[in-house]
Amino acid sequence: MPPDAGARPGLTLEDTRWLLTDIAENTDQASSVTAVPAGVRSTLVLTGGRVAAFLGCNQARGDAEVVRDRIELGPLMTTRMACPGPEGEVEQQVSTVLEGSVPWSITGDRLTLGEGALQLIYTAGS
């Protein structure tokens, strides 16, 4: 199945602003999906071979090449503000996934990044 199977017409990985809504964690014992805490915002935009993200309280930018069902990310340059509480927790999870070769898929208006133990689930929009 292609990465964008079931995608909303006109919706693409690139040139769409993605808002993190949920984080899925998978272990040998259990799987869970947790909504991003109220008041915490994390976004992602891929455009012209670049990625721009708001991780939870810091900004990140870097090179990004979409190769079929993977995003090949170069090292991300980030601001370095201290991030206590829920913002810091979300930022740590997002930073963990946004490294190296990241699998992606779009279903409807939802983008899923990552595989295995941790996945980020974004919704198209503001």
Coordinates of C-alpha atoms in Angstrom, one line a residue:
M1 CA 0.0 0.0 0.0
P2 CA 1.5 3.4 -0.9
P3 CA 2.3 5.8 2.0
D4 CA -0.5 8.1 1.1
A5 CA -3.3 5.5 0.7
G6 CA -6.6 6.9 1.9
A7 CA -5.1 10.5 2.0
R8 CA -7.5 13.4 1.6
P9 CA -7.4 14.6 -2.0
G10 CA -4.7 17.3 -2.4
L11 CA -3.1 16.5 0.9
T12 CA 0.6 15.7 0.6
L13 CA 3.5 15.0 3.1
E14 CA 5.3 18.1 1.8
D15 CA 3.9 21.6 2.0
T16 CA 1.4 20.7 4.6
R17 CA 1.5 22.0 8.2
W18 CA 1.2 19.0 10.5
L19 CA 0.1 19.3 14.2
L20 CA 1.0 16.6 16.6
T21 CA -2.1 15.2 18.2
D22 CA -1.1 11.8 19.6
I23 CA 1.9 9.7 20.6
A24 CA 1.8 5.9 20.3
E25 CA 4.1 3.8 22.5
N26 CA 4.6 0.1 22.0
T27 CA 6.3 -2.4 24.2
D28 CA 6.4 -6.2 24.3
Q29 CA 3.7 -6.1 27.0
A30 CA 1.3 -3.3 25.7
S31 CA 0.6 -0.6 23.3
S32 CA -0.9 2.8 24.1
V33 CA -1.9 6.0 22.3
T34 CA -1.8 9.2 24.4
A35 CA -3.1 12.6 23.3
V36 CA -0.7 15.4 23.4
P37 CA -1.3 17.3 26.7
A38 CA -3.5 20.4 26.5
G39 CA -1.5 23.5 25.9
V40 CA 1.4 21.7 24.4
R41 CA 2.0 22.4 20.7
S42 CA 4.3 20.6 18.3
T43 CA 4.3 21.1 14.5
L44 CA 6.1 19.8 11.5
V45 CA 6.5 21.2 7.9
L46 CA 8.5 19.7 5.1
T47 CA 9.2 22.0 2.1
G48 CA 11.8 22.0 -0.6
G49 CA 14.2 19.5 1.0
R50 CA 14.0 21.1 4.4
V51 CA 12.1 20.4 7.6
A52 CA 11.0 22.9 10.2
A53 CA 9.5 21.8 13.5
F54 CA 8.3 23.1 16.7
L55 CA 9.2 20.3 19.1
G56 CA 7.3 21.4 22.2
C57 CA 9.2 24.4 23.3
N58 CA 12.2 24.6 20.9
Q59 CA 12.4 25.2 17.2
A60 CA 14.3 22.8 14.9
R61 CA 15.4 23.0 11.2
G62 CA 17.4 20.8 9.0
D63 CA 17.7 18.9 5.7
A64 CA 15.0 16.4 4.8
E65 CA 14.7 14.2 1.7
V66 CA 11.6 12.1 1.1
V67 CA 12.5 8.8 -0.4
R68 CA 9.4 6.7 -1.0
D69 CA 8.0 5.7 2.5
R70 CA 10.9 7.3 4.5
I71 CA 12.1 10.8 5.4
E72 CA 15.9 11.0 5.4
L73 CA 16.7 13.6 8.0
G74 CA 20.0 15.3 8.4
P75 CA 21.1 16.6 11.8
L76 CA 18.6 19.1 13.1
M77 CA 19.7 22.4 14.5
T78 CA 17.6 23.4 17.4
T79 CA 17.2 26.3 19.9
R80 CA 18.2 25.3 23.4
M81 CA 15.6 26.5 25.8
A82 CA 15.0 24.4 29.0
C83 CA 11.8 22.5 28.7
P84 CA 10.3 21.3 32.0
G85 CA 7.0 19.5 32.4
P86 CA 4.7 18.3 29.6
E87 CA 6.4 20.4 26.9
G88 CA 9.8 18.8 27.7
E89 CA 8.3 15.3 27.7
V90 CA 6.7 15.8 24.3
E91 CA 9.9 17.4 22.9
Q92 CA 12.0 14.5 24.0
Q93 CA 9.6 12.0 22.3
V94 CA 9.5 14.1 19.1
S95 CA 13.3 14.5 19.0
T96 CA 13.7 10.7 19.4
V97 CA 11.6 10.0 16.3
L98 CA 13.0 12.8 14.2
E99 CA 16.4 11.3 13.7
G100 CA 17.9 9.6 10.6
S101 CA 15.6 7.6 8.4
V102 CA 12.0 7.9 9.6
P103 CA 9.2 5.9 8.1
W104 CA 5.9 7.8 7.3
S105 CA 2.4 7.1 6.1
I106 CA -0.7 9.2 5.6
T107 CA -4.2 7.9 6.1
G108 CA -7.0 10.4 5.7
D109 CA -5.7 13.7 7.2
R110 CA -3.3 11.9 9.6
L111 CA 0.4 11.5 9.3
T112 CA 2.2 8.8 11.2
L113 CA 6.0 9.1 11.7
G114 CA 8.2 6.3 13.2
E115 CA 7.8 2.6 13.8
G116 CA 8.4 0.2 16.6
A117 CA 8.4 1.6 20.2
L118 CA 7.4 5.2 19.4
Q119 CA 5.2 6.8 16.8
L120 CA 4.1 10.3 16.3
I121 CA 0.6 11.0 14.9
Y122 CA 0.0 14.4 13.3
T123 CA -3.2 15.9 11.8
A124 CA -3.1 18.2 8.8
G125 CA -4.0 21.8 9.6
S126 CA -2.9 24.7 11.7

